[in-house]
Every structure is written in structure tokens, then in C-alpha cells.
Coordinates of N, CA and C in Angstrom, one line a residue:
X1 N 69.8 17.3 221.6 CA 69.4 15.9 221.9 C 70.6 14.9 221.8
X2 N 71.6 15.3 221.0 CA 72.7 14.4 220.8 C 73.5 14.2 222.1
X3 N 73.6 15.2 222.9 CA 74.2 15.0 224.2 C 73.4 14.0 225.1
X4 N 72.1 14.1 225.0 CA 71.3 13.1 225.7 C 71.5 11.7 225.2
X5 N 71.6 11.5 223.9 CA 71.9 10.2 223.4 C 73.3 9.7 223.9
X6 N 74.3 10.6 224.0 CA 75.6 10.3 224.4 C 75.5 9.8 225.9
X7 N 74.6 10.5 226.6 CA 74.4 10.0 228.0 C 73.9 8.6 228.1
X8 N 72.9 8.3 227.3 CA 72.4 7.0 227.3 C 73.4 5.9 226.9
X9 N 74.2 6.3 225.9 CA 75.3 5.4 225.4 C 76.3 5.2 226.5
X10 N 76.7 6.3 227.2 CA 77.6 6.2 228.3 C 77.2 5.3 229.4
X11 N 75.9 5.4 229.8 CA 75.3 4.6 230.8 C 75.3 3.1 230.4
X12 N 75.0 2.9 229.1 CA 74.9 1.5 228.6 C 76.3 0.9 228.6
X13 N 77.4 1.7 228.3 CA 78.7 1.2 228.4 C 79.1 0.8 229.8
X14 N 78.7 1.7 230.7 CA 79.1 1.4 232.1 C 78.4 0.2 232.6
X15 N 77.1 0.0 232.2 CA 76.4 -1.2 232.7 C 76.8 -2.5 232.0
X16 N 77.2 -2.4 230.7 CA 77.5 -3.6 230.0 C 79.0 -4.1 230.1
X17 N 79.9 -3.2 230.5 CA 81.3 -3.5 230.7 C 81.5 -4.6 231.7
X18 N 80.9 -4.6 232.9 CA 81.1 -5.7 233.8 C 80.6 -7.0 233.3
X19 N 79.5 -7.0 232.4 CA 79.0 -8.2 231.9 C 80.0 -8.8 230.9
X20 N 80.6 -8.0 230.0 CA 81.6 -8.6 229.1 C 82.8 -9.1 229.8
X21 N 83.2 -8.4 230.8 CA 84.4 -8.8 231.6 C 84.1 -10.1 232.3
X22 N 82.8 -10.3 232.8 CA 82.5 -11.5 233.5 C 82.4 -12.7 232.5
X23 N 82.0 -12.5 231.3 CA 81.9 -13.6 230.3 C 83.3 -14.0 229.9
X24 N 84.3 -13.1 230.0 CA 85.6 -13.5 229.6 C 86.4 -14.2 230.7
X25 N 85.9 -14.2 231.9 CA 86.5 -14.8 233.1 C 85.6 -15.8 233.7
X26 N 85.6 -17.0 233.3 CA 84.7 -18.0 233.9 C 85.2 -18.4 235.3
X27 N 84.3 -18.9 236.1 CA 84.7 -19.4 237.4 C 84.8 -18.4 238.4
X28 N 84.1 -17.2 238.3 CA 84.2 -16.1 239.3 C 83.5 -16.6 240.5
X29 N 84.0 -16.2 241.7 CA 83.3 -16.6 242.9 C 81.9 -15.9 243.0
X30 N 81.0 -16.5 243.7 CA 79.7 -16.0 243.8 C 79.7 -14.7 244.6
X31 N 80.4 -14.7 245.8 CA 80.4 -13.6 246.6 C 81.9 -13.3 247.0
X32 N 82.3 -12.0 246.7 CA 83.6 -11.6 247.0 C 83.6 -10.1 247.2
X33 N 84.1 -9.7 248.4 CA 84.1 -8.2 248.7 C 85.5 -7.8 248.9
X34 N 85.9 -6.7 248.2 CA 87.2 -6.2 248.3 C 87.2 -4.8 248.9
X35 N 88.0 -4.6 250.0 CA 88.1 -3.4 250.7 C 89.2 -2.5 250.2
X36 N 88.9 -1.3 249.8 CA 89.9 -0.4 249.2 C 90.7 0.3 250.3
X37 N 91.6 1.2 249.9 CA 92.5 1.9 250.8 C 91.7 2.9 251.7
X38 N 90.6 3.5 251.1 CA 89.8 4.5 251.8 C 88.7 3.8 252.6
X39 N 88.6 2.5 252.6 CA 87.6 1.8 253.4 C 86.4 1.5 252.6
X40 N 86.3 1.9 251.3 CA 85.2 1.5 250.5 C 85.2 0.0 250.1
X41 N 84.0 -0.5 249.9 CA 83.9 -2.0 249.5 C 83.4 -2.1 248.1
X42 N 84.0 -3.0 247.4 CA 83.7 -3.3 246.0 C 83.3 -4.8 245.9
X43 N 82.1 -5.1 245.4 CA 81.6 -6.4 245.2 C 82.1 -7.1 243.9
X44 N 82.1 -8.4 243.9 CA 82.5 -9.1 242.7 C 81.6 -8.8 241.5
X45 N 82.1 -9.1 240.3 CA 81.4 -8.7 239.1 C 80.1 -9.5 239.0
X46 N 80.1 -10.7 239.5 CA 78.8 -11.5 239.4 C 77.7 -10.9 240.2
X47 N 78.1 -10.4 241.4 CA 77.1 -9.7 242.3 C 76.6 -8.4 241.6
X48 N 77.5 -7.7 240.9 CA 77.1 -6.5 240.2 C 76.1 -6.8 239.1
X49 N 76.3 -7.9 238.4 CA 75.4 -8.3 237.3 C 74.0 -8.6 237.9
X50 N 74.0 -9.3 239.0 CA 72.7 -9.6 239.6 C 72.0 -8.4 240.0
X51 N 72.7 -7.4 240.6 CA 72.1 -6.2 241.0 C 71.7 -5.4 239.8
X52 N 72.5 -5.4 238.7 CA 72.1 -4.7 237.5 C 70.8 -5.3 236.9
X53 N 70.7 -6.6 236.8 CA 69.5 -7.2 236.2 C 68.3 -6.9 237.0
X54 N 68.5 -6.8 238.4 CA 67.4 -6.5 239.2 C 66.9 -5.0 239.0
X55 N 67.9 -4.2 238.9 CA 67.6 -2.7 238.7 C 66.9 -2.5 237.3
X56 N 67.3 -3.3 236.3 CA 66.7 -3.1 235.0 C 65.2 -3.4 235.0
X57 N 64.8 -4.3 235.9 CA 63.3 -4.6 236.0 C 62.5 -3.4 236.5
X58 N 63.2 -2.5 237.3 CA 62.6 -1.3 237.8 C 62.7 -0.1 236.9
X59 N 63.4 -0.3 235.8 CA 63.6 0.9 234.9 C 62.3 1.4 234.3
X60 N 61.4 0.6 233.8 CA 60.1 1.2 233.3 C 59.4 1.9 234.3
X61 N 59.3 1.4 235.5 CA 58.6 2.1 236.6 C 59.2 3.4 236.9
X62 N 60.6 3.5 236.9 CA 61.3 4.7 237.2 C 61.1 5.7 236.1
X63 N 61.0 5.3 234.8 CA 60.8 6.2 233.7 C 59.4 6.8 233.8
X64 N 58.4 6.0 234.2 CA 57.1 6.5 234.3 C 56.8 7.4 235.5
X65 N 57.4 7.0 236.6 CA 57.0 7.7 237.9 C 58.0 8.8 238.3
X66 N 59.2 8.8 237.7 CA 60.2 9.8 238.2 C 60.5 10.9 237.1
X67 N 59.7 10.9 236.0 CA 59.9 11.8 234.9 C 58.6 12.5 234.6
X68 N 58.6 13.2 233.5 CA 57.4 13.9 233.1 C 56.4 13.1 232.3
X69 N 56.7 11.8 232.2 CA 55.9 10.9 231.4 C 54.4 10.8 231.9
X70 N 54.2 10.7 233.2 CA 52.9 10.5 233.7 C 52.0 11.7 233.3
X71 N 52.4 12.9 233.5 CA 51.5 14.0 233.2 C 51.2 14.0 231.7
X72 N 52.2 13.7 230.8 CA 52.0 13.8 229.4 C 51.0 12.8 228.9
X73 N 51.2 11.5 229.3 CA 50.3 10.5 228.8 C 48.9 10.6 229.3
X74 N 48.7 11.1 230.5 CA 47.3 11.3 231.0 C 46.6 12.5 230.2
X75 N 47.3 13.6 230.0 CA 46.7 14.7 229.3 C 46.4 14.3 227.8
X76 N 47.3 13.5 227.2 CA 47.0 13.1 225.8 C 45.8 12.1 225.8
X77 N 45.7 11.3 226.8 CA 44.6 10.3 226.8 C 43.3 11.0 227.0
X78 N 43.3 12.0 227.9 CA 42.1 12.8 228.1 C 41.7 13.6 226.9
X79 N 42.7 14.1 226.2 CA 42.4 14.8 224.9 C 41.7 13.9 223.9
X80 N 42.2 12.7 223.8 CA 41.6 11.8 222.8 C 40.2 11.4 223.2
X81 N 39.9 11.3 224.5 CA 38.6 11.1 225.0 C 37.7 12.3 224.7
X82 N 38.2 13.5 224.9 CA 37.4 14.7 224.7 C 37.0 14.9 223.3
X83 N 37.9 14.6 222.4 CA 37.6 14.8 221.0 C 36.6 13.7 220.4
X84 N 36.4 12.6 221.2 CA 35.5 11.6 220.7 C 36.1 10.6 219.8
X85 N 37.4 10.7 219.5 CA 38.2 9.8 218.7 C 38.8 8.7 219.7
X86 N 38.0 7.6 219.9 CA 38.4 6.7 220.9 C 39.7 5.9 220.6
X87 N 39.9 5.7 219.3 CA 41.1 4.9 218.9 C 42.1 5.7 218.0
X88 N 41.9 7.0 217.9 CA 42.8 7.8 217.1 C 43.2 9.0 217.8
X89 N 44.5 9.3 218.0 CA 45.6 8.4 217.7 C 45.6 7.2 218.5
X90 N 46.3 6.1 218.0 CA 46.3 4.9 218.7 C 47.1 5.0 220.0
X91 N 47.0 4.0 220.9 CA 47.7 4.0 222.1 C 49.2 4.0 221.9
X92 N 49.7 3.2 220.9 CA 51.1 3.1 220.6 C 51.7 4.5 220.2
X93 N 50.9 5.2 219.4 CA 51.3 6.6 219.0 C 51.4 7.5 220.2
X94 N 50.4 7.5 221.1 CA 50.4 8.3 222.3 C 51.6 8.0 223.2
X95 N 51.9 6.7 223.4 CA 53.0 6.3 224.2 C 54.3 6.8 223.6
X96 N 54.4 6.6 222.3 CA 55.7 7.0 221.6 C 55.9 8.5 221.7
X97 N 54.8 9.3 221.5 CA 54.9 10.7 221.6 C 55.2 11.1 223.0
X98 N 54.6 10.5 224.0 CA 54.9 10.8 225.4 C 56.3 10.5 225.7
X99 N 56.8 9.4 225.2 CA 58.2 9.0 225.5 C 59.2 10.0 225.0
X100 N 59.1 10.3 223.7 CA 60.1 11.2 223.1 C 59.9 12.7 223.6
X101 N 58.7 13.1 224.0 CA 58.5 14.4 224.6 C 59.1 14.4 226.0
X102 N 59.1 13.2 226.7 CA 59.7 13.1 228.0 C 61.2 13.2 227.9
X103 N 61.8 12.6 226.9 CA 63.3 12.7 226.7 C 63.6 14.2 226.4
X104 N 62.8 14.9 225.6 CA 63.0 16.3 225.3 C 63.0 17.1 226.6
X105 N 62.0 16.9 227.4 CA 61.8 17.7 228.6 C 62.9 17.4 229.7
X106 N 63.3 16.1 229.8 CA 64.2 15.7 230.8 C 65.7 15.9 230.3
X107 N 65.9 16.4 229.1 CA 67.2 16.5 228.5 C 68.2 17.3 229.4
X108 N 67.7 18.5 230.0 CA 68.6 19.2 230.9 C 69.0 18.4 232.1
X109 N 68.1 17.6 232.6 CA 68.4 16.7 233.8 C 69.4 15.6 233.4
X110 N 69.2 15.0 232.2 CA 70.1 14.0 231.8 C 71.5 14.6 231.5
X111 N 71.6 15.8 231.0 CA 72.9 16.5 230.8 C 73.6 16.7 232.1
X112 N 72.9 17.1 233.1 CA 73.5 17.3 234.4 C 74.0 16.0 235.0
X113 N 73.2 15.0 234.9 CA 73.6 13.6 235.4 C 74.9 13.2 234.6
X114 N 74.9 13.4 233.3 CA 76.1 13.0 232.6 C 77.3 13.7 233.0
X115 N 77.2 15.0 233.3 CA 78.3 15.8 233.7 C 78.8 15.5 235.1
X116 N 77.9 15.4 236.0 CA 78.2 15.2 237.5 C 78.4 13.8 237.9
X117 N 77.9 12.8 237.2 CA 78.0 11.4 237.6 C 78.6 10.5 236.6
X118 N 78.1 10.5 235.4 CA 78.6 9.5 234.4 C 80.1 9.8 234.0
X119 N 80.4 11.0 233.7 CA 81.7 11.3 233.2 C 82.8 11.0 234.3
X120 N 82.5 11.5 235.6 CA 83.5 11.2 236.6 C 83.6 9.7 236.9
X121 N 82.5 9.0 236.8 CA 82.6 7.5 237.0 C 83.4 6.8 235.9
X122 N 83.2 7.2 234.6 CA 83.9 6.6 233.5 C 85.4 7.0 233.6
X123 N 85.7 8.2 234.2 CA 87.1 8.6 234.3 C 87.7 8.0 235.6
X124 N 86.9 7.2 236.4 CA 87.4 6.5 237.6 C 87.8 7.6 238.6
X125 N 87.1 8.7 238.6 CA 87.4 9.7 239.6 C 86.5 9.5 240.9
X126 N 85.4 8.9 240.7 CA 84.5 8.6 241.8 C 84.1 7.1 241.8
X127 N 83.6 6.6 242.9 CA 83.2 5.2 242.9 C 81.7 5.1 242.5
X128 N 81.2 3.9 242.5 CA 79.9 3.6 242.0 C 78.8 4.3 242.9
X129 N 79.0 4.1 244.2 CA 78.1 4.7 245.2 C 78.0 6.2 245.1
X130 N 79.2 6.8 245.0 CA 79.3 8.3 244.8 C 78.6 8.7 243.5
X131 N 78.8 8.0 242.5 CA 78.1 8.3 241.2 C 76.6 8.3 241.3
X132 N 76.1 7.3 242.0 CA 74.7 7.2 242.2 C 74.2 8.4 243.0
X133 N 74.9 8.7 244.0 CA 74.5 9.9 244.9 C 74.5 11.2 244.1
X134 N 75.5 11.4 243.2 CA 75.6 12.5 242.4 C 74.4 12.5 241.3
X135 N 74.1 11.4 240.8 CA 73.1 11.3 239.8 C 71.7 11.5 240.4
X136 N 71.5 11.2 241.7 CA 70.2 11.4 242.3 C 69.9 12.9 242.5
X137 N 70.9 13.7 242.6 CA 70.7 15.2 242.8 C 69.8 15.9 241.8
X138 N 70.2 15.8 240.5 CA 69.3 16.4 239.5 C 67.9 15.9 239.4
X139 N 67.7 14.5 239.6 CA 66.4 14.0 239.6 C 65.6 14.5 240.8
X140 N 66.2 14.6 242.0 CA 65.5 15.1 243.2 C 65.1 16.6 242.9
X141 N 66.0 17.4 242.4 CA 65.7 18.8 242.1 C 64.5 18.9 241.2
X142 N 64.5 18.1 240.1 CA 63.4 18.1 239.2 C 62.1 17.8 239.8
X143 N 62.1 16.7 240.6 CA 60.9 16.3 241.3 C 60.4 17.3 242.3
X144 N 61.3 17.9 243.0 CA 60.9 18.9 244.0 C 60.3 20.1 243.4
X145 N 60.7 20.4 242.2 CA 60.2 21.6 241.5 C 58.7 21.4 241.0
X146 N 58.3 20.1 240.9 CA 57.0 19.8 240.4 C 56.0 19.3 241.5
X147 N 56.5 19.2 242.7 CA 55.7 18.6 243.8 C 55.2 19.6 244.7
X148 N 53.9 19.5 245.1 CA 53.2 20.4 246.0 C 53.7 20.1 247.4
X149 N 53.8 21.2 248.2 CA 54.1 21.1 249.6 C 53.1 20.3 250.4
X150 N 51.8 20.5 250.0 CA 50.7 19.8 250.7 C 50.9 18.2 250.5
X151 N 51.3 17.8 249.4 CA 51.5 16.4 249.1 C 52.7 15.8 249.9
X152 N 53.8 16.6 250.0 CA 54.9 16.2 250.8 C 54.5 16.1 252.3
X153 N 53.8 17.1 252.7 CA 53.3 17.1 254.1 C 52.4 15.9 254.4
X154 N 51.6 15.6 253.5 CA 50.7 14.4 253.7 C 51.4 13.1 253.9
X155 N 52.3 12.9 252.9 CA 53.1 11.6 253.0 C 54.1 11.6 254.1
X156 N 54.6 12.8 254.5 CA 55.5 12.9 255.6 C 54.8 12.6 256.9
X157 N 53.5 13.1 257.0 CA 52.7 12.8 258.2 C 52.4 11.3 258.3
X158 N 52.1 10.7 257.2 CA 51.8 9.3 257.2 C 53.0 8.5 257.6
X159 N 54.2 8.9 257.2 CA 55.5 8.2 257.5 C 56.0 8.6 258.9
X160 N 55.3 9.5 259.6 CA 55.7 9.9 260.9 C 56.8 10.9 261.0
X161 N 56.9 11.6 259.9 CA 57.9 12.7 259.8 C 57.2 14.0 259.2
X162 N 56.6 14.7 260.2 CA 55.7 15.8 259.7 C 56.5 17.0 259.3
X163 N 57.7 17.2 259.8 CA 58.5 18.4 259.4 C 59.9 18.0 258.9
X164 N 60.3 18.7 257.9 CA 61.7 18.5 257.4 C 62.4 19.9 257.4
X165 N 63.6 19.9 257.9 CA 64.4 21.1 258.0 C 64.7 21.7 256.7
X166 N 65.0 20.9 255.7 CA 65.3 21.4 254.3 C 64.9 20.3 253.3
X167 N 65.0 20.7 252.1 CA 64.6 19.7 251.0 C 65.4 18.5 250.9
X168 N 66.7 18.7 251.3 CA 67.6 17.5 251.3 C 67.2 16.5 252.3
X169 N 66.5 16.9 253.4 CA 66.1 15.9 254.4 C 64.9 15.1 254.0
X170 N 64.3 15.4 252.9 CA 63.1 14.6 252.5 C 63.6 13.3 251.8
X171 N 63.2 12.2 252.3 CA 63.7 10.9 251.7 C 62.9 10.6 250.4
X172 N 63.5 9.8 249.6 CA 62.9 9.4 248.3 C 61.6 8.7 248.6
X173 N 61.5 8.0 249.7 CA 60.3 7.2 250.0 C 59.1 8.1 250.2
X174 N 59.3 9.4 250.6 CA 58.3 10.4 250.7 C 58.1 11.2 249.5
X175 N 59.3 11.6 248.9 CA 59.2 12.5 247.7 C 58.6 11.8 246.5
X176 N 58.9 10.5 246.3 CA 58.4 9.9 245.1 C 56.8 9.8 245.0
X177 N 56.2 9.3 246.1 CA 54.7 9.3 246.0 C 54.1 10.7 246.0
X178 N 54.7 11.6 246.7 CA 54.2 13.0 246.6 C 54.3 13.6 245.2
X179 N 55.4 13.3 244.5 CA 55.6 13.7 243.2 C 54.6 13.1 242.2
X180 N 54.3 11.8 242.3 CA 53.3 11.2 241.5 C 51.9 11.7 241.8
X181 N 51.6 12.0 243.0 CA 50.3 12.5 243.3 C 50.1 13.9 242.8
X182 N 51.2 14.7 242.9 CA 51.1 16.1 242.3 C 51.0 16.0 240.8
X183 N 51.7 15.1 240.1 CA 51.6 15.0 238.7 C 50.2 14.6 238.3
X184 N 49.5 13.7 239.0 CA 48.2 13.3 238.7 C 47.2 14.5 238.8
X185 N 47.4 15.3 239.9 CA 46.5 16.4 240.1 C 46.7 17.4 238.9
X186 N 48.0 17.7 238.6 CA 48.2 18.7 237.5 C 47.7 18.2 236.2
X187 N 47.8 16.9 235.9 CA 47.3 16.3 234.6 C 45.8 16.4 234.5
X188 N 45.1 16.1 235.6 CA 43.7 16.2 235.6 C 43.2 17.6 235.5
X189 N 43.9 18.6 236.1 CA 43.6 20.0 235.9 C 43.7 20.4 234.5
X190 N 44.8 20.1 233.8 CA 44.9 20.4 232.4 C 43.9 19.7 231.6
X191 N 43.6 18.4 231.9 CA 42.6 17.7 231.1 C 41.2 18.3 231.3
X192 N 40.9 18.8 232.5 CA 39.6 19.5 232.6 C 39.5 20.7 231.7
X193 N 40.5 21.5 231.7 CA 40.5 22.7 230.8 C 40.4 22.3 229.3
X194 N 41.0 21.2 228.9 CA 40.9 20.7 227.6 C 39.5 20.2 227.2
X195 N 38.8 19.7 228.2 CA 37.5 19.1 228.0 C 36.4 20.1 227.7
X196 N 36.5 21.3 228.3 CA 35.5 22.3 228.3 C 35.1 22.7 226.9
X197 N 36.0 23.2 226.0 CA 35.5 23.6 224.6 C 34.8 22.4 223.8
X198 N 35.3 21.2 224.0 CA 34.7 20.1 223.3 C 33.3 19.8 223.9
X199 N 33.2 19.9 225.2 CA 31.9 19.7 225.9 C 30.9 20.7 225.4
X200 N 31.3 22.0 225.2 CA 30.4 23.0 224.7 C 29.8 22.7 223.4
X201 N 30.7 22.2 222.5 CA 30.3 21.8 221.1 C 29.3 20.7 221.2
X202 N 29.5 19.7 222.1 CA 28.5 18.6 222.2 C 27.2 19.1 222.8
X203 N 27.2 20.0 223.7 CA 26.0 20.6 224.2 C 25.2 21.4 223.2
X204 N 25.9 22.2 222.4 CA 25.2 23.0 221.4 C 24.7 22.1 220.3
X205 N 25.4 21.1 219.9 CA 24.9 20.1 218.9 C 23.7 19.4 219.4
X206 N 23.7 18.9 220.6 CA 22.6 18.2 221.2 C 21.3 19.1 221.3
X207 N 21.5 20.3 221.7 CA 20.4 21.3 221.8 C 19.8 21.6 220.4
X208 N 20.6 21.7 219.4 CA 20.1 22.0 218.0 C 19.4 20.8 217.5
X209 N 19.9 19.6 217.7 CA 19.2 18.4 217.2 C 17.8 18.2 218.0
X210 N 17.8 18.5 219.3 CA 16.6 18.4 220.0 C 15.5 19.4 219.5
X211 N 16.0 20.6 219.2 CA 15.0 21.6 218.7 C 14.5 21.3 217.4
X212 N 15.3 20.5 216.6 CA 14.8 20.1 215.3 C 14.1 18.8 215.3
X213 N 13.9 18.2 216.4 CA 13.2 17.0 216.5 C 14.0 15.7 216.1
X214 N 15.3 15.9 215.9 CA 16.1 14.7 215.5 C 16.6 14.0 216.8
X215 N 15.7 13.4 217.5 CA 16.1 12.8 218.8 C 16.8 11.4 218.5
X216 N 16.5 10.8 217.4 CA 17.1 9.5 217.1 C 18.5 9.6 216.6
X217 N 19.0 10.8 216.2 CA 20.3 11.0 215.6 C 21.3 11.3 216.8
X218 N 22.4 10.5 216.8 CA 23.4 10.7 217.9 C 24.1 12.0 217.7
X219 N 24.1 12.9 218.8 CA 24.9 14.1 218.7 C 26.4 13.9 218.4
X220 N 26.9 12.8 218.8 CA 28.3 12.6 218.6 C 28.7 12.5 217.2
X221 N 27.8 12.0 216.3 CA 28.1 11.9 214.9 C 28.2 13.3 214.3
X222 N 27.3 14.2 214.7 CA 27.3 15.6 214.2 C 28.4 16.4 214.7
X223 N 28.7 16.3 216.1 CA 29.7 17.2 216.7 C 31.1 16.8 216.4
X224 N 31.4 15.5 216.1 CA 32.7 15.1 215.8 C 33.5 15.9 214.8
X225 N 32.9 16.1 213.6 CA 33.6 16.9 212.6 C 33.9 18.3 213.1
X226 N 33.0 18.9 213.8 CA 33.2 20.3 214.3 C 34.3 20.3 215.4
X227 N 34.4 19.3 216.2 CA 35.5 19.2 217.2 C 36.8 19.1 216.5
X228 N 36.9 18.2 215.5 CA 38.1 18.1 214.8 C 38.5 19.4 214.0
X229 N 37.5 20.0 213.4 CA 37.8 21.3 212.7 C 38.3 22.4 213.7
X230 N 37.6 22.5 214.9 CA 38.1 23.4 215.9 C 39.5 23.1 216.3
X231 N 39.8 21.9 216.6 CA 41.2 21.5 217.0 C 42.2 21.8 216.0
X232 N 41.9 21.6 214.7 CA 42.8 21.9 213.6 C 43.0 23.4 213.4
X233 N 41.9 24.2 213.5 CA 42.0 25.6 213.3 C 42.8 26.4 214.4
X234 N 42.7 25.9 215.6 CA 43.5 26.6 216.7 C 44.9 26.0 216.8
X235 N 45.3 25.1 215.9 CA 46.6 24.4 215.9 C 46.7 23.7 217.3
X236 N 45.8 22.8 217.6 CA 45.7 22.2 218.9 C 47.0 21.4 219.3
X237 N 47.6 20.7 218.4 CA 48.7 19.9 218.8 C 49.9 20.8 219.2
X238 N 50.1 21.9 218.5 CA 51.1 22.8 218.8 C 50.9 23.4 220.2
X239 N 49.7 23.8 220.5 CA 49.3 24.4 221.8 C 49.5 23.5 222.9
X240 N 49.0 22.2 222.7 CA 49.0 21.3 223.8 C 50.4 20.8 224.1
X241 N 51.2 20.4 223.1 CA 52.5 19.9 223.3 C 53.4 21.1 223.8
X242 N 53.3 22.3 223.3 CA 54.1 23.4 223.8 C 53.7 23.7 225.2
X243 N 52.5 23.7 225.6 CA 52.1 24.0 227.0 C 52.6 22.9 227.9
X244 N 52.5 21.6 227.5 CA 53.0 20.6 228.3 C 54.5 20.7 228.6
X245 N 55.2 21.0 227.5 CA 56.7 21.1 227.6 C 57.1 22.3 228.5
X246 N 56.4 23.4 228.3 CA 56.8 24.6 229.1 C 56.3 24.5 230.6
X247 N 55.3 23.7 230.8 CA 54.7 23.6 232.2 C 55.7 23.1 233.2
X248 N 56.8 22.4 232.8 CA 57.8 21.8 233.7 C 58.9 22.8 234.0
X249 N 59.0 23.9 233.3 CA 60.0 24.9 233.5 C 59.5 26.3 233.5
X250 N 58.5 26.5 234.3 CA 57.9 27.8 234.5 C 58.6 28.6 235.6

């Protein structure tokens, strides 16, 4: 995970360096475009800062929709509902666990981005646009590995592009909603399997109470300790977190 942290720090340095340089040079023009020897165009630092601040507003959505975060948080939320513990673990704990598990799962992708995009950009071997293109490759590969072909076909048909010659021809505008839809389907499938054993305990408890004539006693009060005991005996957290982590690299 140390390499992943280095990647984050490298990206932060890349993003903050133009800001510090802009603060040190007052009176920069609002719009200035410089054309390089190879024909590439570089915008003034002030325009880069505006683009950076705009991109940062989309960072939470990108973290949620383009990584493993969606599947993890939905499965953990369904698990909490299935056990009957409405407020335990708290929402903050579930989000924190999902976030750090996402960093763990996405570590190979972040490493590849750091190697192919961040390091060459810091070494001034490639331009900013080339670095963005190189960085999108590992993300696209990860998303393609988790996306169903039926979902890609559906969104491609809606966009008027029913067939793609290769995976590289699939635009992000089609791949992203298809990836999110596939993640929702997978998360609900896992959640359904998690719900079954807890539902059986609730049914057995309700049947026993009915046979004993205790109709006024809520079955949830009696079944809750048994569900917690079952979850602890089978080492539920280890099974669920391990299954979630391994489900992305099968």
C-alpha cells in the first residue's frame, strides 16, 4: 500500500505545483495559449487552475462510480439490514471500510497509473494530455473486466452504436453507465445470497413463537442474538470482505 500512497502524493504534487507557481506570479493573463514545437498547445496556469478545481468537484463521483466502491458499500448495507442491526455498524464505519477496501482492491490499478502516467509526466517525458490518455488505460481495463456484455450492448444501442469492433472502440460515455449497472446487479446478487441464512433464522423463530402461542412477542427480538451468533461463528466479516476483494480478480 505504500506505493499507492506514493501515487496519491505524486498526483497531489502535480496538481498543486501550478497553484503555487501561480501564487508566486501575480498578474497572469486570463487566457494564454502557447504552441510547442510539435504542435501541442499549453494553456496558461490560471486556466489550468480553473480546470483543476472543476475536476476536483467530480472526484467523489469518479471514486464512487469508476471503482469497486459501489459494490462494496451496497453489499455491506444489505448485510446490516439482513442482520437486523439497523444502526450497527454505523454509516460512517461502513463508508470508511468501503473506502479503504476500495484502495486495497484498486492498488494494482493505481500502481499501473503511477508507472505509465504519473512518473513520465513528472519526468517531463510526456505532456498532460498524453498522461491522461495513459492513465485512462488501466481504469478502462478494470471497468471492462467487471462489465457485462449485455449492459454494454444495451447502452450502445441507446447511443446508436450497436456494435463495436474492439474494446478500445467503446467510449467512456457507454462504458461508465454499463459498468455501474453491472456493479449494481452483482451487488444485489451477493446481497440476496447473504439474506437467505438470516431469513431462515427469522422464519424458524417466528414459527416457534407461533406454535408456543407467543404472538405478541416480536420474532426480531428473539432471532437477533441467534443471527449475531451465527455471523460470529462462521467468521462472517472475514468471509464477506475476502469474497468481495477476490470477486474483482477472479
